[in-house]
Amino acid sequence: MSDNNKTAAASAMWGGRFAGGPAAIMQRINASIDFDKRLYAQDIRGSKAHCRMLVRQAILTPEDGDAILAGLDTVLAEIEAGSFPFSAELEDIHMNVESRLAELIGEAAGRLHTARSRNDQVATDFRLWVRDAIDGMDAALKDLTEALLDRADQHAATVMPGFTHLQAAQPVTFGHHMMAYVEMIGRDRSRLTDARKRLNESPLGSAALAGTSFPTDRHFTAAELGFDRPMRNSLDGVSDRDFALEFMSASAICAVHLSRLAEELVIWTSAQFRFVRLSDGFTTGSSIMPQKRNPDAAELVRAKTGRVIGDLTALLIVMKGLPLAYSKDMQDDKEPVFEAADTMELAIAAMTGMIRDLTVNTDVLRAAAGAGFTTATDIADWCVRALRMPFRRAHHVAGSLVKLAEDKGVGLEDLSLAEMQAIEPGITDEARAVLTVDSSVASRTSFGGTAPIRVREAVAAARALLGGQAP
Ligand code: ARG
C-alpha cells in the first residue's frame, strides 16, 4: 500500500469526518506502533476471542467469522515471519492488524470491530501481555532462588562476619546470609502472584467506555482469554492501569533487593574484602590497571534499579490527573512497562549467573568473622548464663575485655585467663570456649537464627515450598 493510501486507510478507520491526513508532527507524537507492535500476539488472540463471541451471539455470520479467524491467522504468520508491513500512518498495532485484515479478506474485516473499541482492546491486550511478563519474571525468580539455595546449602556452616552499620557485628554463616535473600525473593514472588490475581479480569466488551447495545457475552470472552471473570464496570475496564502499576511496583521492590545483593557483591569482591571471587565470565579487566577485576555485572544490576523505579514513577505520574475514562495519555503506559520487564529479565538473569559463578573464599571469611571482637556478645551472654549477671553488667564486663584486647592489639581469644579474671573473677576456661566463631554461630539456635542446623532446616523448608509453589 502506498503512503497516501495508508493515510486514507487510517482516516477511513476514524470515520468520514477526517478528510485530510495528520500533520507530520502529529503522526510522530500520536503513533505508538514502534513500541506497541510487541502486543501483536495478544491483539490477535483478543480479536479471535471477540470474533468467536460475536458468531456465538449471532452478531456475526459464521461465514464472516471464519473469514476473520483465517485472516487473523495469516496476519499472525506474516508478523512472525517478519514480512508484515507495519505502518506509522496506521498509528498502532490494532489499526495495523485490522487494516491488513481488510486487505486480506475484504469487507468482513470491518465487522470485527462491532461491539468493541480500541479502548477495551488495548486494555485487554496489555493485561494479557503483563500477565505473561509476570509469569516469566516469576519463573526467573524461581531460578534465582534455586541458585541461592544451592549456595546456602553448600555454605550452611561457612562462618563470616555479620554487619550492622557495615561494622563487623557478630559472626553469621554465609548460608544464612544467602537465605536472607531467599526470603526477599520469596516475598517478591508472592507480590507478583498477588498482582496477577487482581490483574486477571477481562476489560474486553467494555467497548469505548459505556458498554454496548449488542447482546455480547463478556463471560465467554473472559474465559476464552484465561481471565477469571469480566471486569464489573465498563468505565473502570477501559481506564484502569493498576495492573501495570502493580507489576512495576513489585518489580521496583524486587530490583531494590537485587541492587542490595549487587552492592554486597561489589564490596565482597573488592581487594579489601576478598570474601568472594567472580570469574572472568562476570567481570572485566581495566585497560590501564592490569591488577583489576571489575564487577561490572553487579554494578549494572545495581544501576538498572534506577530505571525500574523510574518506570513506575513515570506511569504513576501519567495516571494521577486523568479523569475517567480513557485519555490518550494512557498510550504512554507501555514503554515504561516494557522497559521494566526487559530490565528485570536481564538483571535477574545476571544475578542468577553471578550467584552460580562466584567462589566463596572461606578462609578469608573465617579470618574476617573473628576480627573486630565479634564474639564480645558471646562472652557477655556467658556471664549472664553462668554467673547469673544482669545483662547490662555483663555488657560492661565484655566491653572492658574488648578494651584490654584492643590496647594490647590482640583478639579476645588471645587474652589469658588471668587477664580476664582481673576484670571479672568469675570467668573460667569454659567462658573462653565461647569466644570462637564456630561456637558463636552454633549457639545461635533461636528460630530464624544463624546456627548451621537452623540454616539447613531453612534451606529444606524453602526447597519444599519451591517445589509446591504455584506459579
Ligand atoms: N494506541 C492506543 C493506546 O495505546 C489505543 C487506544 C486508542 N483509543 C483512542 N480512543 N484513541 O492507548
Coordinates of C-alpha atoms and ligand atoms in Angstrom, one line a residue:
M1 CA 0.0 0.0 0.0
S2 CA 1.4 3.5 -0.8
D3 CA 1.8 6.0 2.0
N4 CA -1.1 8.1 0.6
N5 CA -3.3 5.1 0.6
K6 CA -2.3 4.3 4.2
T7 CA -3.2 7.8 5.3
A8 CA -6.6 7.3 3.6
A9 CA -7.0 3.9 5.3
A10 CA -6.2 5.4 8.7
S11 CA -8.7 8.2 8.3
A12 CA -11.2 5.7 7.0
M13 CA -11.0 4.0 10.3
W14 CA -11.6 7.1 12.3
G15 CA -14.6 7.8 10.0
G16 CA -15.6 10.1 7.2
R17 CA -15.2 13.3 9.2
F18 CA -11.5 13.3 8.6
A19 CA -10.8 14.4 5.1
G20 CA -7.1 15.5 5.4
G21 CA -4.3 13.5 6.9
P22 CA -2.5 14.3 10.1
A23 CA 0.4 16.8 10.2
A24 CA 3.8 15.0 10.2
I25 CA 4.5 16.0 13.8
M26 CA 1.0 14.8 14.8
Q27 CA 1.8 11.5 13.4
R28 CA 5.1 11.3 15.2
I29 CA 3.6 12.1 18.6
N30 CA 0.4 10.0 18.0
A31 CA 1.8 6.8 16.6
S32 CA 2.6 4.0 19.0
I33 CA 3.3 1.2 16.5
D34 CA 7.0 1.4 17.1
F35 CA 6.6 0.0 20.6
D36 CA 3.0 -1.4 20.8
K37 CA 3.8 -3.9 18.0
R38 CA 5.1 -6.0 20.9
L39 CA 1.4 -6.6 21.7
Y40 CA 0.7 -8.3 18.3
A41 CA 0.1 -11.8 19.7
Q42 CA -2.2 -10.6 22.4
D43 CA -4.0 -8.4 20.0
I44 CA -4.7 -11.2 17.6
R45 CA -5.7 -13.5 20.4
G46 CA -8.1 -11.0 21.8
S47 CA -9.6 -10.4 18.3
K48 CA -10.1 -14.1 17.8
A49 CA -11.9 -14.4 21.1
H50 CA -14.1 -11.4 20.3
C51 CA -14.9 -12.8 16.8
R52 CA -15.9 -16.2 18.2
M53 CA -18.2 -14.5 20.7
L54 CA -19.8 -12.4 18.0
V55 CA -20.6 -15.5 16.0
R56 CA -21.9 -17.4 19.0
Q57 CA -24.2 -14.5 19.8
A58 CA -25.4 -14.3 16.2
I59 CA -24.0 -10.8 15.9
L60 CA -21.7 -12.0 13.0
T61 CA -22.5 -14.7 10.5
P62 CA -20.4 -17.9 10.7
E63 CA -19.1 -17.2 7.2
D64 CA -17.7 -13.8 8.2
G65 CA -16.4 -15.2 11.4
D66 CA -14.5 -18.0 9.6
A67 CA -13.0 -15.4 7.2
I68 CA -11.9 -13.2 10.0
L69 CA -10.3 -16.0 12.0
A70 CA -8.5 -17.3 9.0
G71 CA -7.4 -13.8 8.1
L72 CA -6.1 -13.1 11.6
D73 CA -4.0 -16.3 11.4
T74 CA -2.5 -15.1 8.2
V75 CA -1.7 -11.7 9.8
L76 CA -0.1 -13.5 12.8
A77 CA 2.0 -15.7 10.4
E78 CA 3.1 -12.6 8.5
I79 CA 4.2 -10.8 11.7
E80 CA 6.1 -13.8 12.9
A81 CA 7.8 -14.3 9.6
G82 CA 8.9 -10.6 9.6
S83 CA 7.0 -9.9 6.4
F84 CA 4.2 -7.8 7.9
P85 CA 4.2 -4.2 6.5
F86 CA 4.0 -2.2 9.7
S87 CA 3.0 1.4 9.1
A88 CA 3.1 4.5 11.3
E89 CA 0.2 6.0 9.4
L90 CA -1.9 3.3 10.8
E91 CA -0.9 4.5 14.3
D92 CA -1.0 1.4 16.4
I93 CA -1.0 -2.3 16.4
H94 CA -4.8 -2.5 16.5
M95 CA -5.2 -0.5 13.3
N96 CA -2.3 -2.1 11.6
V97 CA -3.8 -5.6 12.1
E98 CA -7.3 -4.6 11.2
S99 CA -6.1 -2.8 8.0
R100 CA -4.1 -5.7 6.9
L101 CA -7.1 -8.0 7.6
A102 CA -9.2 -5.8 5.3
E103 CA -6.6 -6.2 2.6
L104 CA -6.7 -9.9 3.0
I105 CA -10.4 -10.7 3.4
G106 CA -12.2 -7.6 2.3
E107 CA -15.4 -6.2 3.8
A108 CA -15.9 -8.8 6.5
A109 CA -12.9 -7.3 8.3
G110 CA -14.9 -4.2 9.0
R111 CA -17.3 -6.3 11.1
L112 CA -14.7 -7.4 13.6
H113 CA -14.8 -4.1 15.5
T114 CA -18.6 -4.4 16.2
A115 CA -19.3 -4.1 19.9
R116 CA -15.7 -3.1 20.9
S117 CA -13.4 -0.2 20.8
R118 CA -9.7 0.3 20.8
N119 CA -10.1 1.3 24.4
D120 CA -11.1 -2.0 25.6
Q121 CA -9.0 -3.7 23.0
V122 CA -5.8 -2.2 24.2
A123 CA -6.7 -2.7 27.8
T124 CA -7.2 -6.4 27.1
D125 CA -4.0 -6.8 25.0
F126 CA -1.9 -5.1 27.7
R127 CA -3.3 -7.1 30.5
L128 CA -2.5 -10.3 28.6
W129 CA 1.0 -9.0 28.0
V130 CA 1.6 -8.1 31.6
R131 CA 0.2 -11.4 32.7
D132 CA 2.8 -13.2 30.6
A133 CA 5.5 -10.9 31.9
I134 CA 4.5 -11.7 35.5
D135 CA 4.7 -15.5 34.7
G136 CA 8.1 -15.0 33.0
M137 CA 9.5 -13.0 35.9
D138 CA 8.2 -15.5 38.4
A139 CA 10.0 -18.3 36.6
A140 CA 13.2 -16.3 36.5
L141 CA 13.0 -15.6 40.2
K142 CA 12.4 -19.2 41.0
D143 CA 15.7 -19.9 39.2
L144 CA 17.5 -17.3 41.2
T145 CA 16.0 -18.8 44.4
E146 CA 17.4 -22.2 43.4
A147 CA 20.8 -20.7 42.9
L148 CA 20.7 -19.0 46.3
L149 CA 19.5 -22.2 48.0
D150 CA 22.4 -24.2 46.5
R151 CA 24.9 -21.7 47.9
A152 CA 23.1 -21.6 51.2
D153 CA 23.2 -25.4 51.5
Q154 CA 26.8 -25.6 50.5
H155 CA 27.8 -22.9 53.0
A156 CA 25.4 -23.5 55.8
A157 CA 28.4 -23.7 58.2
T158 CA 30.8 -21.3 56.5
V159 CA 31.4 -18.5 59.0
M160 CA 31.6 -14.9 58.0
P161 CA 31.2 -11.6 59.8
G162 CA 27.7 -10.3 60.0
F163 CA 27.5 -6.5 59.8
T164 CA 25.4 -3.6 61.2
H165 CA 26.4 -0.1 60.0
L166 CA 28.8 -2.1 57.8
Q167 CA 30.8 -2.6 61.0
A168 CA 31.6 -6.2 62.0
A169 CA 28.9 -7.2 64.5
Q170 CA 28.6 -10.9 65.2
P171 CA 29.6 -14.0 63.2
V172 CA 27.0 -15.4 60.9
T173 CA 27.1 -18.1 58.2
F174 CA 27.3 -17.4 54.5
G175 CA 24.3 -19.8 54.1
H176 CA 22.3 -17.6 56.5
H177 CA 23.2 -14.5 54.5
M178 CA 22.1 -16.2 51.2
M179 CA 18.8 -17.3 52.9
A180 CA 18.0 -13.7 53.8
Y181 CA 17.8 -13.1 50.0
V182 CA 15.7 -16.2 49.5
E183 CA 13.2 -14.6 51.9
M184 CA 13.2 -11.3 50.0
I185 CA 12.8 -13.0 46.6
G186 CA 10.0 -15.2 48.1
R187 CA 8.1 -12.0 49.0
D188 CA 8.7 -10.6 45.5
R189 CA 7.2 -13.7 44.0
S190 CA 4.2 -13.6 46.3
R191 CA 3.7 -9.9 45.4
L192 CA 3.7 -10.9 41.7
T193 CA 1.2 -13.8 42.4
D194 CA -1.0 -11.4 44.2
A195 CA -0.9 -8.8 41.5
R196 CA -1.7 -11.5 38.9
K197 CA -4.9 -12.3 40.8
R198 CA -6.2 -8.8 40.6
L199 CA -5.0 -8.4 37.0
N200 CA -6.8 -11.4 35.8
E201 CA -10.2 -9.8 34.9
S202 CA -11.2 -9.0 31.4
P203 CA -11.9 -5.5 30.2
L204 CA -13.0 -6.8 26.8
G205 CA -16.5 -5.7 26.0
S206 CA -16.4 -2.5 28.0
A207 CA -16.3 -1.0 24.5
A208 CA -15.4 2.7 24.3
L209 CA -16.5 3.4 27.9
A210 CA -20.2 2.7 28.4
G211 CA -20.6 -1.0 27.3
T212 CA -22.5 -1.8 24.2
S213 CA -26.1 -2.3 22.9
F214 CA -25.2 -5.6 21.2
P215 CA -26.1 -8.8 23.0
T216 CA -22.4 -9.7 23.8
D217 CA -21.2 -12.4 26.2
R218 CA -18.3 -10.9 28.2
H219 CA -18.1 -14.0 30.3
F220 CA -17.3 -16.1 27.2
T221 CA -14.5 -13.8 26.0
A222 CA -13.1 -13.6 29.5
A223 CA -13.0 -17.4 29.7
E224 CA -11.5 -17.7 26.2
L225 CA -8.6 -15.5 27.2
G226 CA -7.9 -17.2 30.5
F227 CA -9.4 -14.4 32.6
D228 CA -11.2 -15.3 35.8
R229 CA -14.2 -13.0 35.0
P230 CA -15.1 -9.9 33.1
M231 CA -14.4 -6.5 34.8
R232 CA -17.6 -5.3 36.5
N233 CA -17.6 -1.7 35.4
S234 CA -17.0 -0.6 31.8
L235 CA -15.6 2.8 32.8
D236 CA -13.1 1.2 35.0
G237 CA -12.5 -1.5 32.4
V238 CA -11.0 0.9 29.9
S239 CA -9.3 3.3 32.3
D240 CA -7.7 1.1 34.9
R241 CA -3.9 0.6 34.7
D242 CA -3.4 -0.6 38.3
F243 CA -2.2 -3.9 36.9
A244 CA 0.7 -2.2 35.2
L245 CA 1.5 -0.2 38.2
E246 CA 1.4 -3.2 40.5
F247 CA 3.6 -5.1 38.1
M248 CA 6.1 -2.3 38.1
S249 CA 5.9 -1.7 41.9
A250 CA 6.6 -5.4 42.6
S251 CA 9.4 -5.1 40.0
A252 CA 10.8 -2.0 41.7
I253 CA 10.9 -3.6 45.1
C254 CA 12.5 -6.7 43.6
A255 CA 15.0 -4.5 41.8
V256 CA 15.9 -2.9 45.1
H257 CA 16.6 -6.4 46.6
L258 CA 18.8 -7.3 43.6
S259 CA 20.6 -4.0 44.0
R260 CA 21.4 -4.6 47.6
L261 CA 22.8 -8.0 46.8
A262 CA 24.7 -6.5 43.9
E263 CA 26.1 -3.9 46.2
E264 CA 27.3 -6.6 48.6
L265 CA 29.0 -8.4 45.6
V266 CA 30.8 -5.2 44.7
I267 CA 32.0 -4.8 48.3
W268 CA 32.8 -8.5 48.8
T269 CA 34.8 -8.8 45.6
S270 CA 37.0 -5.8 46.4
A271 CA 40.7 -6.3 47.2
Q272 CA 40.0 -5.0 50.8
F273 CA 37.3 -7.7 51.5
R274 CA 38.1 -10.6 49.1
F275 CA 35.1 -12.5 50.6
V276 CA 34.1 -13.9 47.2
R277 CA 35.6 -14.0 43.7
L278 CA 33.7 -13.7 40.4
S279 CA 35.2 -15.4 37.4
D280 CA 36.1 -13.8 34.1
G281 CA 32.6 -14.6 33.0
F282 CA 31.2 -11.8 35.2
T283 CA 34.0 -9.3 35.5
T284 CA 36.0 -7.1 33.2
G285 CA 39.6 -6.0 33.2
S286 CA 40.9 -2.5 33.2
S287 CA 42.6 -1.1 30.1
I288 CA 45.2 0.6 32.2
M289 CA 45.4 -1.2 35.6
P290 CA 46.4 -4.8 35.0
Q291 CA 45.6 -6.0 38.5
K292 CA 41.9 -5.0 38.3
R293 CA 38.9 -7.3 38.0
N294 CA 35.8 -5.1 38.0
P295 CA 32.4 -6.5 39.0
D296 CA 30.6 -4.7 36.2
A297 CA 27.6 -7.0 36.0
A298 CA 26.9 -6.4 39.7
E299 CA 27.4 -2.7 39.3
L300 CA 25.0 -2.7 36.3
V301 CA 22.3 -4.7 38.2
R302 CA 22.7 -2.0 40.9
A303 CA 22.4 0.8 38.3
K304 CA 19.4 -0.7 36.4
T305 CA 17.3 -0.5 39.6
G306 CA 17.1 3.2 38.8
R307 CA 15.3 2.6 35.6
V308 CA 12.7 0.3 37.1
I309 CA 11.9 2.8 39.9
G310 CA 11.8 5.5 37.2
D311 CA 9.4 3.4 35.1
L312 CA 7.0 3.0 38.0
T313 CA 7.2 6.7 38.8
A314 CA 6.6 7.7 35.1
L315 CA 3.3 5.8 34.9
L316 CA 2.1 6.9 38.4
I317 CA 2.5 10.4 37.2
V318 CA 0.8 9.8 33.8
M319 CA -2.2 8.4 35.7
K320 CA -2.5 10.8 38.5
G321 CA -4.5 13.5 36.8
L322 CA -6.6 11.5 34.4
P323 CA -10.4 11.9 34.5
L324 CA -12.5 8.8 33.6
A325 CA -12.5 7.1 31.2
Y326 CA -9.8 6.7 28.5
S327 CA -7.4 9.5 27.7
K328 CA -4.6 9.2 25.1
D329 CA -2.1 9.8 27.9
M330 CA -2.7 6.1 28.7
Q331 CA -0.9 5.1 25.4
D332 CA 2.2 6.1 27.3
D333 CA 1.7 3.2 29.7
K334 CA 3.5 0.7 27.5
E335 CA 7.1 1.9 27.2
P336 CA 7.7 2.0 31.0
V337 CA 6.2 -1.4 31.4
F338 CA 8.2 -2.9 28.5
E339 CA 11.4 -1.3 29.9
A340 CA 10.8 -2.5 33.4
A341 CA 10.1 -6.1 32.2
D342 CA 13.1 -6.2 29.9
T343 CA 15.4 -4.7 32.6
M344 CA 14.2 -7.1 35.2
E345 CA 14.7 -10.1 32.9
L346 CA 18.3 -9.1 32.3
A347 CA 19.0 -8.1 35.9
I348 CA 17.6 -11.4 37.4
A349 CA 19.4 -13.5 34.8
A350 CA 22.7 -11.6 35.5
M351 CA 22.3 -12.1 39.3
T352 CA 21.4 -15.8 38.9
G353 CA 24.6 -16.1 36.8
M354 CA 26.7 -14.4 39.4
I355 CA 25.4 -16.4 42.3
R356 CA 26.1 -19.6 40.4
D357 CA 29.5 -18.3 39.3
L358 CA 31.0 -17.0 42.5
T359 CA 33.7 -18.7 44.5
V360 CA 33.4 -18.2 48.3
N361 CA 36.8 -17.6 49.9
T362 CA 36.1 -19.5 53.1
D363 CA 39.5 -18.8 54.7
V364 CA 39.2 -15.1 54.2
L365 CA 35.6 -15.2 55.6
R366 CA 36.7 -17.2 58.6
A367 CA 39.5 -14.7 59.5
A368 CA 37.2 -11.8 59.0
A369 CA 34.5 -13.4 61.1
G370 CA 36.6 -13.2 64.2
A371 CA 38.2 -9.8 63.5
G372 CA 36.7 -6.8 65.3
F373 CA 35.9 -8.6 68.6
T374 CA 32.7 -10.1 67.0
T375 CA 32.3 -12.6 69.8
A376 CA 32.1 -9.9 72.5
T377 CA 28.3 -10.6 72.8
D378 CA 29.0 -14.2 73.4
I379 CA 31.2 -13.6 76.5
A380 CA 28.5 -11.2 77.8
D381 CA 25.8 -13.9 77.2
W382 CA 28.1 -16.4 79.0
C383 CA 28.3 -14.1 82.1
V384 CA 24.5 -13.8 82.2
R385 CA 24.1 -17.6 81.8
A386 CA 26.9 -18.9 84.1
L387 CA 27.3 -16.1 86.6
R388 CA 23.6 -15.0 86.6
M389 CA 24.8 -11.5 85.9
P390 CA 22.3 -8.9 84.7
F391 CA 22.9 -8.3 81.0
R392 CA 23.8 -4.7 81.4
R393 CA 26.6 -5.6 83.8
A394 CA 27.8 -8.4 81.6
H395 CA 27.8 -6.0 78.7
H396 CA 30.1 -3.8 80.7
V397 CA 32.5 -6.7 81.5
A398 CA 32.7 -7.7 77.8
G399 CA 33.4 -4.1 77.0
S400 CA 36.3 -4.0 79.4
L401 CA 37.7 -7.2 77.9
V402 CA 37.4 -5.7 74.4
K403 CA 39.2 -2.5 75.6
L404 CA 42.0 -4.6 77.1
A405 CA 42.4 -6.7 73.9
E406 CA 42.3 -3.6 71.8
D407 CA 45.0 -1.9 73.9
K408 CA 47.2 -5.0 73.6
G409 CA 46.5 -5.3 69.9
V410 CA 45.2 -8.9 70.2
G411 CA 41.9 -10.7 69.7
L412 CA 39.6 -11.5 72.7
E413 CA 40.6 -15.2 72.5
D414 CA 44.3 -14.3 72.9
L415 CA 43.7 -12.8 76.4
S416 CA 45.0 -15.1 79.2
L417 CA 42.6 -16.5 81.8
A418 CA 44.4 -14.4 84.4
E419 CA 44.0 -11.2 82.4
M420 CA 40.3 -12.0 82.0
Q421 CA 39.8 -12.8 85.7
A422 CA 41.4 -9.5 86.6
I423 CA 38.4 -7.9 85.0
E424 CA 35.8 -10.5 86.2
P425 CA 37.0 -13.1 88.7
G426 CA 34.1 -15.4 87.8
I427 CA 35.4 -16.1 84.3
T428 CA 36.6 -19.7 83.7
D429 CA 38.1 -21.6 80.8
E430 CA 34.6 -22.6 79.8
A431 CA 33.9 -18.9 79.1
R432 CA 36.9 -18.7 76.8
A433 CA 35.5 -21.5 74.7
V434 CA 32.5 -19.4 73.7
L435 CA 34.9 -16.9 72.0
T436 CA 35.4 -19.0 68.9
V437 CA 33.4 -18.0 65.8
D438 CA 32.2 -21.6 65.3
S439 CA 30.8 -21.9 68.8
S440 CA 29.3 -18.4 68.4
V441 CA 27.3 -19.3 65.3
A442 CA 26.5 -22.8 66.6
S443 CA 24.9 -21.3 69.7
R444 CA 22.5 -19.1 67.7
T445 CA 19.8 -21.7 67.5
S446 CA 16.8 -19.5 68.1
F447 CA 14.1 -19.7 65.3
G448 CA 15.4 -17.8 62.3
G449 CA 19.0 -17.7 63.8
T450 CA 22.3 -18.3 62.1
A451 CA 23.2 -21.7 63.6
P452 CA 24.1 -24.2 60.8
I453 CA 21.4 -26.6 61.9
R454 CA 18.8 -23.8 61.6
V455 CA 20.2 -22.7 58.2
R456 CA 19.9 -26.3 56.9
E457 CA 16.3 -26.5 58.2
A458 CA 15.6 -23.2 56.4
V459 CA 17.0 -24.5 53.2
A460 CA 15.0 -27.7 53.4
A461 CA 11.8 -25.8 54.2
A462 CA 12.4 -23.3 51.3
R463 CA 13.1 -26.1 48.9
A464 CA 9.9 -27.9 49.9
L465 CA 7.9 -24.6 49.3
L466 CA 9.6 -24.1 46.0
G467 CA 8.6 -27.5 44.8
G468 CA 5.0 -26.9 45.7
Q469 CA 4.6 -23.3 44.9
A470 CA 2.0 -22.4 42.3
P471 CA 3.3 -20.2 39.5
Ligands
ARG1 N1 -2.9 3.1 20.8 C1 -3.9 3.4 21.7 C2 -3.3 3.2 23.1 O1 -2.4 2.6 23.3 C3 -5.1 2.6 21.6 C4 -6.3 3.2 22.1 C5 -6.8 4.3 21.3 N2 -8.0 4.8 21.7 C6 -8.5 6.0 21.3 N3 -9.6 6.4 21.8 N4 -7.8 6.8 20.6 O2 -3.8 3.7 24.1

